Tab-separated table of C-alpha atoms in Angstrom:
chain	number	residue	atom	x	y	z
A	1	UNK	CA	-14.901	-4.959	-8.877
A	2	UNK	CA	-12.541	-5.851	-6.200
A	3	UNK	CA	-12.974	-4.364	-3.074
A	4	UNK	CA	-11.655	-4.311	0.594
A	5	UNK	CA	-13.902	-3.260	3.371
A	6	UNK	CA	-12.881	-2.214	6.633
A	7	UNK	CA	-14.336	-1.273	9.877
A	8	UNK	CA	-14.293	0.542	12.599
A	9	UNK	CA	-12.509	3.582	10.941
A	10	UNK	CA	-11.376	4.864	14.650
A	11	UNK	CA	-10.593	2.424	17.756
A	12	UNK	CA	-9.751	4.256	21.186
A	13	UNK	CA	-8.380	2.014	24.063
A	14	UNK	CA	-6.886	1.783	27.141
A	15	UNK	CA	-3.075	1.142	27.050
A	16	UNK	CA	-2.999	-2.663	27.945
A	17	UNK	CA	-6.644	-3.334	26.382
A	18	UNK	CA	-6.948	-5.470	23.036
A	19	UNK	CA	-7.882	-3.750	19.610
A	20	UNK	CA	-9.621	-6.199	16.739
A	21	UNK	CA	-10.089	-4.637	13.001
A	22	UNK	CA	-11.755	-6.353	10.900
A	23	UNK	CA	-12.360	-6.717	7.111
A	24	UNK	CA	-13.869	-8.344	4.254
A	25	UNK	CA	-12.818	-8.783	0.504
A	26	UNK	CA	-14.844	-9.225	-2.462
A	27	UNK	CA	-12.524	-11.052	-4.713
A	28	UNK	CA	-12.241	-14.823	-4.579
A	29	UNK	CA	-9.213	-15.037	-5.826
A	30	UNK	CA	-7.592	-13.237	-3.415
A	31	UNK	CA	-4.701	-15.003	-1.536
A	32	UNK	CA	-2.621	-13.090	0.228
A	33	UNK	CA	-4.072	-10.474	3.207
A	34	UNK	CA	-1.251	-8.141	4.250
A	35	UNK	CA	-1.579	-5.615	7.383
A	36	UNK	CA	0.362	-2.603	6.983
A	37	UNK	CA	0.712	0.236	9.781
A	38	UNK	CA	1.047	3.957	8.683
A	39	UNK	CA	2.618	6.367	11.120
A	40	UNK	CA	1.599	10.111	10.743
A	41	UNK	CA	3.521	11.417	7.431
A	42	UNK	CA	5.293	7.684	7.433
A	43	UNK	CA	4.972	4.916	4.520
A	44	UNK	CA	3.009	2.143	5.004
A	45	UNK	CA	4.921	-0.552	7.387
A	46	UNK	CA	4.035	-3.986	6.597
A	47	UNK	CA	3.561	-5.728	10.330
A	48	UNK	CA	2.296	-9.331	9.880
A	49	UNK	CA	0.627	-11.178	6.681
A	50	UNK	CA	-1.621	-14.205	6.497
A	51	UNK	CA	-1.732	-16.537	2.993
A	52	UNK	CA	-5.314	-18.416	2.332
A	53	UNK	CA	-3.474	-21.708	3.130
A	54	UNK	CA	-3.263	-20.562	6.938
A	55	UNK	CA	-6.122	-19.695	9.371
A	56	UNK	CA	-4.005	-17.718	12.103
A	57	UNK	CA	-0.935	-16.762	12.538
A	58	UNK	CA	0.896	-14.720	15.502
A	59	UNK	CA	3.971	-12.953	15.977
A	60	UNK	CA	3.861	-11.574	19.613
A	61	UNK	CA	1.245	-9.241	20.294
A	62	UNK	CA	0.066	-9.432	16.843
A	63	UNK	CA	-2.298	-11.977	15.470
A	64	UNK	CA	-4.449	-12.099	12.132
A	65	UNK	CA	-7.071	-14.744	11.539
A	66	UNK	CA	-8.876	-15.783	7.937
A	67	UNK	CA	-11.879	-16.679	7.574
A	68	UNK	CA	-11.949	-17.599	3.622
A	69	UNK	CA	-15.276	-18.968	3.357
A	70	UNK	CA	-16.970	-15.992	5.093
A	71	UNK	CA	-13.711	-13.820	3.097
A	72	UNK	CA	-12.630	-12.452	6.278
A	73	UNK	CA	-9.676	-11.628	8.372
A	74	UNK	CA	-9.091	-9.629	11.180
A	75	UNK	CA	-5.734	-7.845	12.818
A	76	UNK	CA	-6.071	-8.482	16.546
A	77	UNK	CA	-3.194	-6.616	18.767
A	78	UNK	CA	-3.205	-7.545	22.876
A	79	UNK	CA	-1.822	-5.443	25.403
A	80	UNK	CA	-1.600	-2.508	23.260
A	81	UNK	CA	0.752	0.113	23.903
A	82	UNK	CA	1.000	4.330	23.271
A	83	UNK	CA	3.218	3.630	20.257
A	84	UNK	CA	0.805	1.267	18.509
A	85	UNK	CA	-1.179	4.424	17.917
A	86	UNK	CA	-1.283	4.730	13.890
A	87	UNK	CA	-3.477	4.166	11.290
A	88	UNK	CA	-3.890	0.024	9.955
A	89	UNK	CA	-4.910	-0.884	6.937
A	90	UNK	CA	-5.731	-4.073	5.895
A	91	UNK	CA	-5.107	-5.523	1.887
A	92	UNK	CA	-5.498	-7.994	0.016
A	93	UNK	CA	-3.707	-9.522	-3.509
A	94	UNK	CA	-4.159	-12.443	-5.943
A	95	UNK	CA	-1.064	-13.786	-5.941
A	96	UNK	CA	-1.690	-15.274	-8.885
A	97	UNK	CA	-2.146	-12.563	-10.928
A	98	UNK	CA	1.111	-11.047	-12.207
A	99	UNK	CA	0.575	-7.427	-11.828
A	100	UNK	CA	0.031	-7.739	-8.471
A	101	UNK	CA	-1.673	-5.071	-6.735
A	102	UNK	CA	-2.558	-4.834	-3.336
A	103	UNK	CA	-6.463	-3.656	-2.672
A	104	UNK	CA	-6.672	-1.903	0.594
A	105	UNK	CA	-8.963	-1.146	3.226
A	106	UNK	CA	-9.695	2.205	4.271
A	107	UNK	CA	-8.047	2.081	7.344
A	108	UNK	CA	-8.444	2.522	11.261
A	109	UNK	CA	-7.101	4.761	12.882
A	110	UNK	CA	-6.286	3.209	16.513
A	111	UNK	CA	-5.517	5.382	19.253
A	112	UNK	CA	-3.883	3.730	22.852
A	113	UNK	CA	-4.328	6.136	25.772
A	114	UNK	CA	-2.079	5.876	28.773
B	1	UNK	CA	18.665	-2.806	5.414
B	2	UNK	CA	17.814	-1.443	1.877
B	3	UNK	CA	14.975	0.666	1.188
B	4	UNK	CA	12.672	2.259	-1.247
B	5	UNK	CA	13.693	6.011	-1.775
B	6	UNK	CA	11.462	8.633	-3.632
B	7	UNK	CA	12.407	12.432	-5.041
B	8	UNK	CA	11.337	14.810	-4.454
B	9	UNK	CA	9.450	14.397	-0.781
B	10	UNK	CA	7.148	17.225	-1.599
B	11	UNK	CA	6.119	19.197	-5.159
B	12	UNK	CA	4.179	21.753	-5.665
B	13	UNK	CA	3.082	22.314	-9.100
B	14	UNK	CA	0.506	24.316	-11.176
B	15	UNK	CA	-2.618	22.942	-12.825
B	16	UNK	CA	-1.598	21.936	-16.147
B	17	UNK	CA	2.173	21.096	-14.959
B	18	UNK	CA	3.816	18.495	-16.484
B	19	UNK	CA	5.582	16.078	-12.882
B	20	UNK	CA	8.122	13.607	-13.011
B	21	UNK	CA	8.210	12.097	-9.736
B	22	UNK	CA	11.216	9.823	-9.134
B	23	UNK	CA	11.324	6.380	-7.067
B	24	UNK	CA	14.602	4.242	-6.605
B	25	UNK	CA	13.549	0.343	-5.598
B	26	UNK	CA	15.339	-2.124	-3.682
B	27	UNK	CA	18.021	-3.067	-5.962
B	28	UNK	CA	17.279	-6.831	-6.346
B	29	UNK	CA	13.163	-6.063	-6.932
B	30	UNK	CA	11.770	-7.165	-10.019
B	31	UNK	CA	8.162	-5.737	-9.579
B	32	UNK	CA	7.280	-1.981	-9.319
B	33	UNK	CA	4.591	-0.019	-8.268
B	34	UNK	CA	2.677	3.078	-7.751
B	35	UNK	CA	0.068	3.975	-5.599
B	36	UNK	CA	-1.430	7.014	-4.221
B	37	UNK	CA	-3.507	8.507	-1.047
B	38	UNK	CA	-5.460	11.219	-1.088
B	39	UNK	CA	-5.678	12.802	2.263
B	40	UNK	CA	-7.066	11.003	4.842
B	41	UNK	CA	-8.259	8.129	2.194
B	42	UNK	CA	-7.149	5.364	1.534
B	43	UNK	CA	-3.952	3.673	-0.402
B	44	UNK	CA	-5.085	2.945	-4.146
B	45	UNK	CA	-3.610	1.041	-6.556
B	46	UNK	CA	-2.078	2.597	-9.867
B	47	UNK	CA	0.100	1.088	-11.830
B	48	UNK	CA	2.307	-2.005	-12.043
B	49	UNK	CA	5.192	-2.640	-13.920
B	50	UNK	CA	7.499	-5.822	-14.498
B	51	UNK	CA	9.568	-6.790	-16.997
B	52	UNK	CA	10.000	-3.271	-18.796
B	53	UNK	CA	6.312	-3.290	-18.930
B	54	UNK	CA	2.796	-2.178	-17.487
B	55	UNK	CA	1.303	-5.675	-15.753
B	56	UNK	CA	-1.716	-3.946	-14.797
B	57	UNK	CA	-3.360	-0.256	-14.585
B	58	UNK	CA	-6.458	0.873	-13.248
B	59	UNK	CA	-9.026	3.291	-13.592
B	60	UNK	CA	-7.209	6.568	-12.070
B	61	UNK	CA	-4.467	5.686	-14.700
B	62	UNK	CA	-5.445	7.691	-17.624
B	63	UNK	CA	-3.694	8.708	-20.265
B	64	UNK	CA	-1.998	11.842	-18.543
B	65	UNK	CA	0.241	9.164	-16.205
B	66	UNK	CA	2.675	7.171	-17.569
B	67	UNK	CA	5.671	5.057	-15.884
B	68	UNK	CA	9.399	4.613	-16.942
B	69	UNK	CA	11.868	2.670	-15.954
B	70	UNK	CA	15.111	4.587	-17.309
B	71	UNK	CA	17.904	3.143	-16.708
B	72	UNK	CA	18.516	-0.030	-14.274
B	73	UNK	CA	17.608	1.777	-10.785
B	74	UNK	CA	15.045	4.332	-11.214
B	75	UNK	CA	11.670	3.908	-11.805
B	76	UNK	CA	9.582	6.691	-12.664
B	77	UNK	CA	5.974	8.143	-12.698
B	78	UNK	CA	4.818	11.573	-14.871
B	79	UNK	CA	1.835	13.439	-15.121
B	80	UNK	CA	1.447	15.130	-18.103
B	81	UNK	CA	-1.051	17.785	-17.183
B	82	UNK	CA	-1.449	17.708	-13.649
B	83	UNK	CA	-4.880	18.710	-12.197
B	84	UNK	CA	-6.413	19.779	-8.783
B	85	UNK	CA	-7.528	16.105	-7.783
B	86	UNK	CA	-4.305	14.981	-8.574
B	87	UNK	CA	-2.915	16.220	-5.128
B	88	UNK	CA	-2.364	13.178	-2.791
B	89	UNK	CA	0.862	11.306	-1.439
B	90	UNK	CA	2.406	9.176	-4.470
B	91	UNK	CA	3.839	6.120	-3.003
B	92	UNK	CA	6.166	3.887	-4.895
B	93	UNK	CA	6.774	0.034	-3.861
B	94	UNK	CA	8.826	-2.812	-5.175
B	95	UNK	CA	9.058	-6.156	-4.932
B	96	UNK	CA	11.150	-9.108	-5.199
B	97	UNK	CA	10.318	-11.710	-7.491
B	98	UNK	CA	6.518	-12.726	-8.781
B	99	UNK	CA	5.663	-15.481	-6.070
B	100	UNK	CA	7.380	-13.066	-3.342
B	101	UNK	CA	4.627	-11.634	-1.067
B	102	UNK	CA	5.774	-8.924	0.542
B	103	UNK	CA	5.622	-4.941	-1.228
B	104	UNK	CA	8.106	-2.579	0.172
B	105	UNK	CA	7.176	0.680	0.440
B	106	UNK	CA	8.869	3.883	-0.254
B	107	UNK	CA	8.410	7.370	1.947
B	108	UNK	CA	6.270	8.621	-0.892
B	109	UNK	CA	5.929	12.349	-2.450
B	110	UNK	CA	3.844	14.600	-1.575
B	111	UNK	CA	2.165	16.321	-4.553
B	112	UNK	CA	0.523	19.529	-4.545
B	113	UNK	CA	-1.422	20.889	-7.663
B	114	UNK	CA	-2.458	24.660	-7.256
């Protein structure tokens, strides 16, 4: 079945350091790889998204890169701050399919120490 | 900016307890979700609805849940006979239209089955 795998399940860094998570999908057909940040007791926040047509794409301190043959992408966040400390999760959806579900990761929960 | 809302934020119920948990989307939305988290685990997939219909259910889904859609704004999910493992955060999301991308999450409700 479809499946999104996600590692490491805890990141420490320095405030200032880079954090990469990283994960891998199952299903093919999957075209759409959202990154969503969840804040302790918070929903899900969605942060930055990649579609299969793209291989990066940035939007200040956040990047996420595809890899489709290898079905990978990765969430890569540079001079990381205290308040990027939450837990990511990655997804991923077949836009093509009509009931649309996201599949997500199991998450990572990055912590930035000052 | 307009967001997903949810009723009750918490609900504490007995094993066997029917629960009606309540979700209002983004007014505009066209697609509707559930999902739920266990503690600590990750976001999965329930139900999807468009178009006064289920799109697509999966395996947690079981006869006990079932999703309504009211009136024009409220979209909801029950669970006929609620049992221990059924405690976890219920999150509801919308979305736009079919080719739109993003799901928007609500703050979710916390059940609690005793």
């Amino acid at each position: 079945g479809e499946n999104v795998e996600q590692h490491p399940s805890t990141l420490s860094v320095q405030e200032g350091d880079s954090a990469v998570i990283k994960c891998t999908y199952s299903d093919s057909a999957s075209n759409y790889f959202p990154w969503y940040k969840q804040e302790l007791g918070k929903r899900p926040q969605l942060i930055i998204d990649i579609r299969s047509n793209v291989g990066e794409k940035k939007d200040q301190r956040i990047a996420v890169t595809l890899n489709k043959t290898a079905k990978h992408f990765s969430l890569h966040i540079t001079e990381t701050q205290p308040e990027d400390s939450a837990v990511y999760f990655c997804a991923a959806k077949d836009l093509d399919n009509q009931g649309g579900k996201l599949i997500f990761g199991q998450g990572t929960e990055l912590s930035v120490k000052p | 900016e307009p967001e997903v809302t949810q009723t009750p934020s918490h609900q504490v119920t007995q094993m066997g307890q029917e629960v009606i948990l309540r979700c209002v989307p983004i007014s505009n939305h066209l697609y509707f979700y559930w999902y739920r988290q266990i503690l600590g685990q990750k976001v999965e997939f329930l139900v999807s609805f468009y178009n006064n219909e289920i799109s697509e259910k999966s395996e947690i889904f079981d006869d006990q849940f079932s999703v309504e859609r009211p009136d024009g704004s409220n979209f909801t999910l029950k669970i006929r006979s609620t049992k221990l493992e059924d405690s976890a955060m219920y999150f509801c999301a919308s979305g736009e239209r079919e080719s739109s991308y993003e799901q928007y999450f609500g703050p979710g409700t916390r059940l609690t089955v005793t």
